[in-house]
Amino acid sequence: MKRSIERIFQRPAQPGMVGDGFRVFNMIPGKGISQKRMSPFLLLDFNAAFDFGPSDHIRGVDVHPHKGFETVTIAYKGSVAHHDSSGNSGIIRPGDVQWMTAGAGILHKEYHEEEFSKKGGLFEMVQLWVNLPAKDKSTPAHYQGITSDQMGKVVLPDAGGVVNVIAGTFQDTTGPASTYTPINLFDIKLEEQHETSFMVPQNHNTGMLVVNGEVVVNGEVAGEHSFVLFDHDGEEISIRANKNAVLLVLSGEPIDEPIASYGPFVMNTQAEIYQAFEDFQAGKFGVLE
Ligand code: MN
């Protein structure tokens, strides 16, 4: 049975800056789309394609902490470099995904990759925050660097496009990301006048960001930069592209636990937030220059 659409949100009128390198439209949480409604997805920041221009100064966001959840960075255009307090570093290039589990606590910094920064050009990316269940919030910090070639690939018939399965299962193809709760994350490229359909479990909170293009999804038109919030009355999602489209589909089993969130910390109680702050101040998240 087809899943109804609860609402289609347009992107906010104005972007916000995260540091000086990420010009993002905050799609989750928003008016009518709370963290509880989209659980386990706590945040979706969308850096719609933007030309930052060449710069000798490397734009980005300097050292900051995270605790109690995961950050998932999806690069479409341009490259993101990162360093963290567990000694890891790397570059997220177009088509790649970094799935970082902050868990017990981490410090990191995120910025434009040096060569990209110097040359300038279009920068397009998404960062998702995915909650962890209480029992996993203290897991040691780690990350999965998932390159484009490691994704589950579904080539659509008649050169209709390609689906990169980042996490979960699209039709019968499974993605590489390891998740703490059941999650689907699909990067879909759909060519104009082509269509595809797939199922996600009925109880999942489910949304779709139109990164580029325009589609008809379950009978309704979703334009560029809109976010489609689905109801829970069915499993099937059918999409037809009016224009060449890039879509990010996210679905997840809700985590039915209280959310206490303060800036970069997401715990279950206010007391745990105070503790996280104390631990951060006491240097327990490690060291990063
Ligand atoms: Mn961060």
Coordinates of C-alpha atoms and ligand atoms in Angstrom, one line a residue:
M1 CA 0.0 0.0 0.0
K2 CA 1.2 3.5 -0.8
R3 CA 2.3 5.7 2.0
S4 CA 0.5 9.0 2.2
I5 CA 2.3 12.3 2.4
E6 CA 1.8 14.2 5.6
R7 CA 3.3 17.4 4.4
I8 CA 5.8 18.9 1.9
F9 CA 8.0 21.6 3.5
Q10 CA 9.8 24.3 1.5
R11 CA 13.3 25.2 2.6
P12 CA 13.6 28.1 5.0
A13 CA 13.8 31.5 3.3
Q14 CA 17.3 32.1 4.7
P15 CA 20.3 29.8 5.2
G16 CA 22.4 29.9 8.4
M17 CA 26.1 29.7 8.6
V18 CA 27.9 26.9 10.5
G19 CA 31.3 28.4 10.9
D20 CA 32.2 30.1 7.7
G21 CA 32.2 27.0 5.5
F22 CA 28.7 25.5 5.7
R23 CA 25.8 27.6 4.4
V24 CA 22.9 25.5 5.4
F25 CA 19.1 25.3 5.3
N26 CA 18.0 23.7 8.5
M27 CA 15.2 21.3 7.4
I28 CA 15.0 19.2 10.7
P29 CA 14.0 20.2 13.3
G30 CA 11.6 22.8 12.0
K31 CA 8.1 24.1 12.3
G32 CA 5.9 21.0 12.2
I33 CA 8.8 18.6 12.1
S34 CA 10.2 18.0 15.6
Q35 CA 13.1 15.8 16.6
K36 CA 10.6 13.4 18.2
R37 CA 8.5 13.3 14.9
M38 CA 11.6 12.4 12.8
S39 CA 13.3 10.2 15.5
P40 CA 16.0 8.8 15.2
F41 CA 16.9 11.8 12.9
L42 CA 17.7 14.8 15.1
L43 CA 18.9 17.3 12.5
L44 CA 19.2 17.7 8.7
D45 CA 21.3 20.6 7.5
F46 CA 21.3 21.1 3.8
N47 CA 24.0 23.1 2.1
A48 CA 22.2 23.6 -1.2
A49 CA 24.7 24.1 -4.1
F50 CA 26.6 27.3 -3.4
D51 CA 29.7 28.7 -5.1
F52 CA 32.1 29.8 -2.3
G53 CA 34.7 31.1 -4.7
P54 CA 38.4 30.7 -4.5
S55 CA 40.0 31.4 -1.1
D56 CA 43.4 31.1 0.6
H57 CA 41.7 31.0 3.9
I58 CA 40.3 27.5 4.5
R59 CA 36.6 27.8 5.3
G60 CA 34.9 25.6 7.8
V61 CA 34.1 25.0 11.5
D62 CA 36.9 24.8 14.1
V63 CA 37.2 22.3 17.0
H64 CA 33.9 21.4 18.6
P65 CA 32.5 18.5 20.6
H66 CA 29.7 16.0 20.0
K67 CA 28.3 13.4 22.3
G68 CA 25.4 10.9 22.4
F69 CA 24.6 10.6 18.7
E70 CA 26.1 10.2 15.2
T71 CA 26.8 12.8 12.5
V72 CA 26.4 11.7 8.9
T73 CA 28.0 13.9 6.2
I74 CA 27.1 13.3 2.6
A75 CA 29.1 15.2 0.0
Y76 CA 27.5 15.9 -3.4
K77 CA 29.8 18.6 -4.7
G78 CA 33.1 19.9 -3.3
S79 CA 35.1 18.0 -0.6
V80 CA 35.1 18.2 3.2
A81 CA 38.2 17.5 5.3
H82 CA 38.0 16.5 8.9
H83 CA 40.2 15.7 11.9
D84 CA 39.2 14.3 15.3
S85 CA 40.5 13.8 18.8
S86 CA 40.8 10.0 18.3
G87 CA 43.5 10.7 15.7
N88 CA 41.4 10.1 12.7
S89 CA 41.3 12.4 9.7
G90 CA 40.2 12.1 6.1
I91 CA 38.5 13.7 3.1
I92 CA 34.9 13.2 2.1
R93 CA 34.7 13.6 -1.7
P94 CA 31.6 13.9 -3.9
G95 CA 29.6 10.6 -3.6
D96 CA 31.3 9.7 -0.2
V97 CA 29.7 9.6 3.2
Q98 CA 31.3 9.9 6.6
W99 CA 29.3 8.2 9.4
M100 CA 30.8 9.4 12.7
T101 CA 29.6 7.9 15.9
A102 CA 30.3 10.5 18.6
G103 CA 29.0 8.2 21.3
A104 CA 30.8 8.8 24.6
G105 CA 32.3 12.1 23.2
I106 CA 34.6 13.4 20.6
L107 CA 36.2 16.7 19.4
H108 CA 36.5 17.3 15.7
K109 CA 36.8 20.0 13.1
E110 CA 35.3 20.1 9.6
Y111 CA 36.3 22.4 6.7
H112 CA 36.6 22.6 3.0
E113 CA 39.4 20.4 1.6
E114 CA 42.5 22.5 0.9
E115 CA 42.7 22.2 -2.9
F116 CA 39.0 22.7 -3.3
S117 CA 39.1 25.7 -1.0
K118 CA 41.9 27.3 -3.1
K119 CA 40.2 26.7 -6.4
G120 CA 36.6 27.3 -5.3
G121 CA 33.5 26.0 -7.0
L122 CA 30.1 24.6 -6.2
F123 CA 29.8 23.1 -2.7
E124 CA 26.8 20.9 -2.0
M125 CA 26.3 18.6 1.0
V126 CA 24.0 17.3 3.7
Q127 CA 24.7 16.7 7.4
L128 CA 22.3 14.5 9.3
W129 CA 22.4 13.9 13.1
V130 CA 21.2 10.4 14.0
N131 CA 20.3 9.7 17.6
L132 CA 21.7 6.7 19.5
P133 CA 19.5 4.6 21.9
A134 CA 20.4 5.2 25.6
K135 CA 22.2 1.9 25.9
D136 CA 24.7 2.9 23.1
K137 CA 25.3 6.6 24.0
S138 CA 28.5 5.7 25.8
T139 CA 30.0 3.7 23.0
P140 CA 33.6 4.8 22.2
A141 CA 33.7 7.4 19.4
H142 CA 34.5 6.0 15.9
Y143 CA 33.6 6.5 12.3
Q144 CA 32.9 4.7 9.1
G145 CA 34.4 6.4 6.0
I146 CA 32.2 5.1 3.2
T147 CA 33.5 5.9 -0.3
S148 CA 31.2 6.0 -3.4
D149 CA 32.5 2.7 -4.7
Q150 CA 31.5 0.9 -1.5
M151 CA 27.9 1.8 -1.7
G152 CA 25.2 -0.7 -2.5
K153 CA 24.4 0.1 -6.2
V154 CA 21.1 -0.2 -7.9
V155 CA 21.2 0.7 -11.6
L156 CA 17.7 1.6 -12.7
P157 CA 16.4 0.1 -16.0
D158 CA 16.5 2.0 -19.3
A159 CA 19.3 4.3 -18.0
G160 CA 16.8 5.7 -15.6
G161 CA 19.3 6.5 -12.9
V162 CA 21.2 4.9 -10.0
V163 CA 20.6 4.4 -6.4
N164 CA 23.5 4.5 -3.9
V165 CA 22.3 2.5 -0.9
I166 CA 24.2 4.1 2.0
A167 CA 22.4 2.2 4.8
G168 CA 19.5 -0.3 5.0
T169 CA 17.9 -2.0 2.0
F170 CA 16.6 -0.6 -1.3
Q171 CA 14.6 -3.3 -3.1
D172 CA 17.0 -6.2 -2.4
T173 CA 20.3 -4.3 -2.3
T174 CA 21.8 -3.5 1.1
G175 CA 24.1 -0.6 2.0
P176 CA 27.4 -0.8 3.9
A177 CA 26.8 1.5 6.8
S178 CA 26.5 -0.2 10.2
T179 CA 23.7 1.5 12.3
Y180 CA 22.6 1.1 15.9
T181 CA 18.9 1.1 15.1
P182 CA 17.2 0.1 11.8
I183 CA 17.8 2.9 9.2
N184 CA 17.5 3.3 5.5
L185 CA 19.5 6.0 3.7
F186 CA 19.3 6.2 -0.1
D187 CA 21.1 8.6 -2.4
I188 CA 18.9 8.5 -5.6
K189 CA 19.7 9.9 -9.0
L190 CA 16.6 9.7 -11.2
E191 CA 16.6 10.9 -14.8
E192 CA 13.9 13.0 -16.2
Q193 CA 10.7 11.0 -17.1
H194 CA 12.0 7.9 -15.3
E195 CA 10.5 6.3 -12.2
T196 CA 11.3 4.0 -9.4
S197 CA 9.5 2.5 -6.4
F198 CA 10.5 0.8 -3.2
M199 CA 9.2 -0.1 0.2
V200 CA 10.3 1.1 3.7
P201 CA 8.8 -0.4 6.9
Q202 CA 5.5 1.1 7.9
N203 CA 6.6 2.1 11.4
H204 CA 9.7 4.0 10.2
N205 CA 9.7 7.8 10.3
T206 CA 10.3 8.6 6.7
G207 CA 11.3 11.7 4.7
M208 CA 12.8 12.7 1.4
L209 CA 14.9 15.8 0.5
V210 CA 14.9 17.0 -3.1
V211 CA 18.5 18.0 -3.4
N212 CA 18.0 18.8 -7.1
G213 CA 15.3 18.7 -9.7
E214 CA 11.6 18.1 -9.3
V215 CA 9.6 14.8 -8.8
V216 CA 6.1 13.5 -8.4
V217 CA 6.1 11.3 -5.3
N218 CA 3.1 9.2 -4.4
G219 CA 1.0 11.6 -6.6
E220 CA 2.3 14.9 -5.2
V221 CA 4.8 17.3 -6.8
A222 CA 7.9 18.0 -4.7
G223 CA 10.1 20.8 -6.0
E224 CA 13.8 21.5 -5.7
H225 CA 14.9 21.9 -2.1
S226 CA 11.7 20.7 -0.6
F227 CA 11.4 18.1 2.1
V228 CA 8.6 15.5 1.9
L229 CA 7.4 14.1 5.3
F230 CA 5.5 10.8 4.9
D231 CA 2.7 9.4 7.0
H232 CA 2.7 5.8 8.5
D233 CA -0.2 4.3 6.6
G234 CA 1.8 2.2 4.1
E235 CA 5.2 1.1 2.9
E236 CA 5.4 1.9 -0.8
I237 CA 7.0 5.1 -2.2
S238 CA 6.8 5.7 -6.0
I239 CA 8.8 8.5 -7.6
R240 CA 8.8 9.9 -11.1
A241 CA 11.2 12.6 -12.1
N242 CA 9.7 15.7 -13.9
K243 CA 13.3 17.0 -14.2
N244 CA 16.6 15.2 -13.5
A245 CA 16.6 14.7 -9.8
V246 CA 18.9 14.0 -6.9
L247 CA 17.0 12.7 -3.8
L248 CA 18.0 11.8 -0.3
V249 CA 15.5 9.3 1.3
L250 CA 15.8 8.7 5.0
S251 CA 13.8 6.3 7.1
G252 CA 14.3 5.0 10.6
E253 CA 12.6 3.1 13.4
P254 CA 11.7 5.7 16.1
I255 CA 13.7 5.5 19.3
D256 CA 11.0 5.8 21.9
E257 CA 13.1 7.5 24.6
P258 CA 13.2 11.1 26.0
I259 CA 15.5 13.5 24.1
A260 CA 17.5 16.1 26.1
S261 CA 19.4 18.2 23.6
Y262 CA 21.8 21.1 24.1
G263 CA 23.9 22.3 21.2
P264 CA 26.3 19.5 20.3
F265 CA 25.1 17.1 23.1
V266 CA 22.1 14.9 22.8
M267 CA 21.2 12.7 25.9
N268 CA 18.1 11.5 27.6
T269 CA 18.0 13.7 30.7
Q270 CA 19.0 17.2 31.7
A271 CA 21.3 15.7 34.3
E272 CA 23.2 13.9 31.6
I273 CA 23.5 17.1 29.6
Y274 CA 25.1 18.8 32.6
Q275 CA 27.4 15.8 33.0
A276 CA 28.4 16.0 29.3
F277 CA 29.2 19.7 29.7
E278 CA 31.4 19.0 32.8
D279 CA 33.2 16.1 31.0
F280 CA 33.8 18.3 28.0
Q281 CA 35.1 21.2 30.2
A282 CA 37.3 18.7 32.1
G283 CA 39.0 17.6 28.8
K284 CA 37.5 14.1 28.8
F285 CA 36.7 14.3 25.1
G286 CA 40.4 14.2 24.3
V287 CA 42.6 16.8 22.7
L288 CA 42.6 18.4 19.2
E289 CA 44.6 21.3 18.0
Ligands
MN1 MN 30.6 18.6 13.9

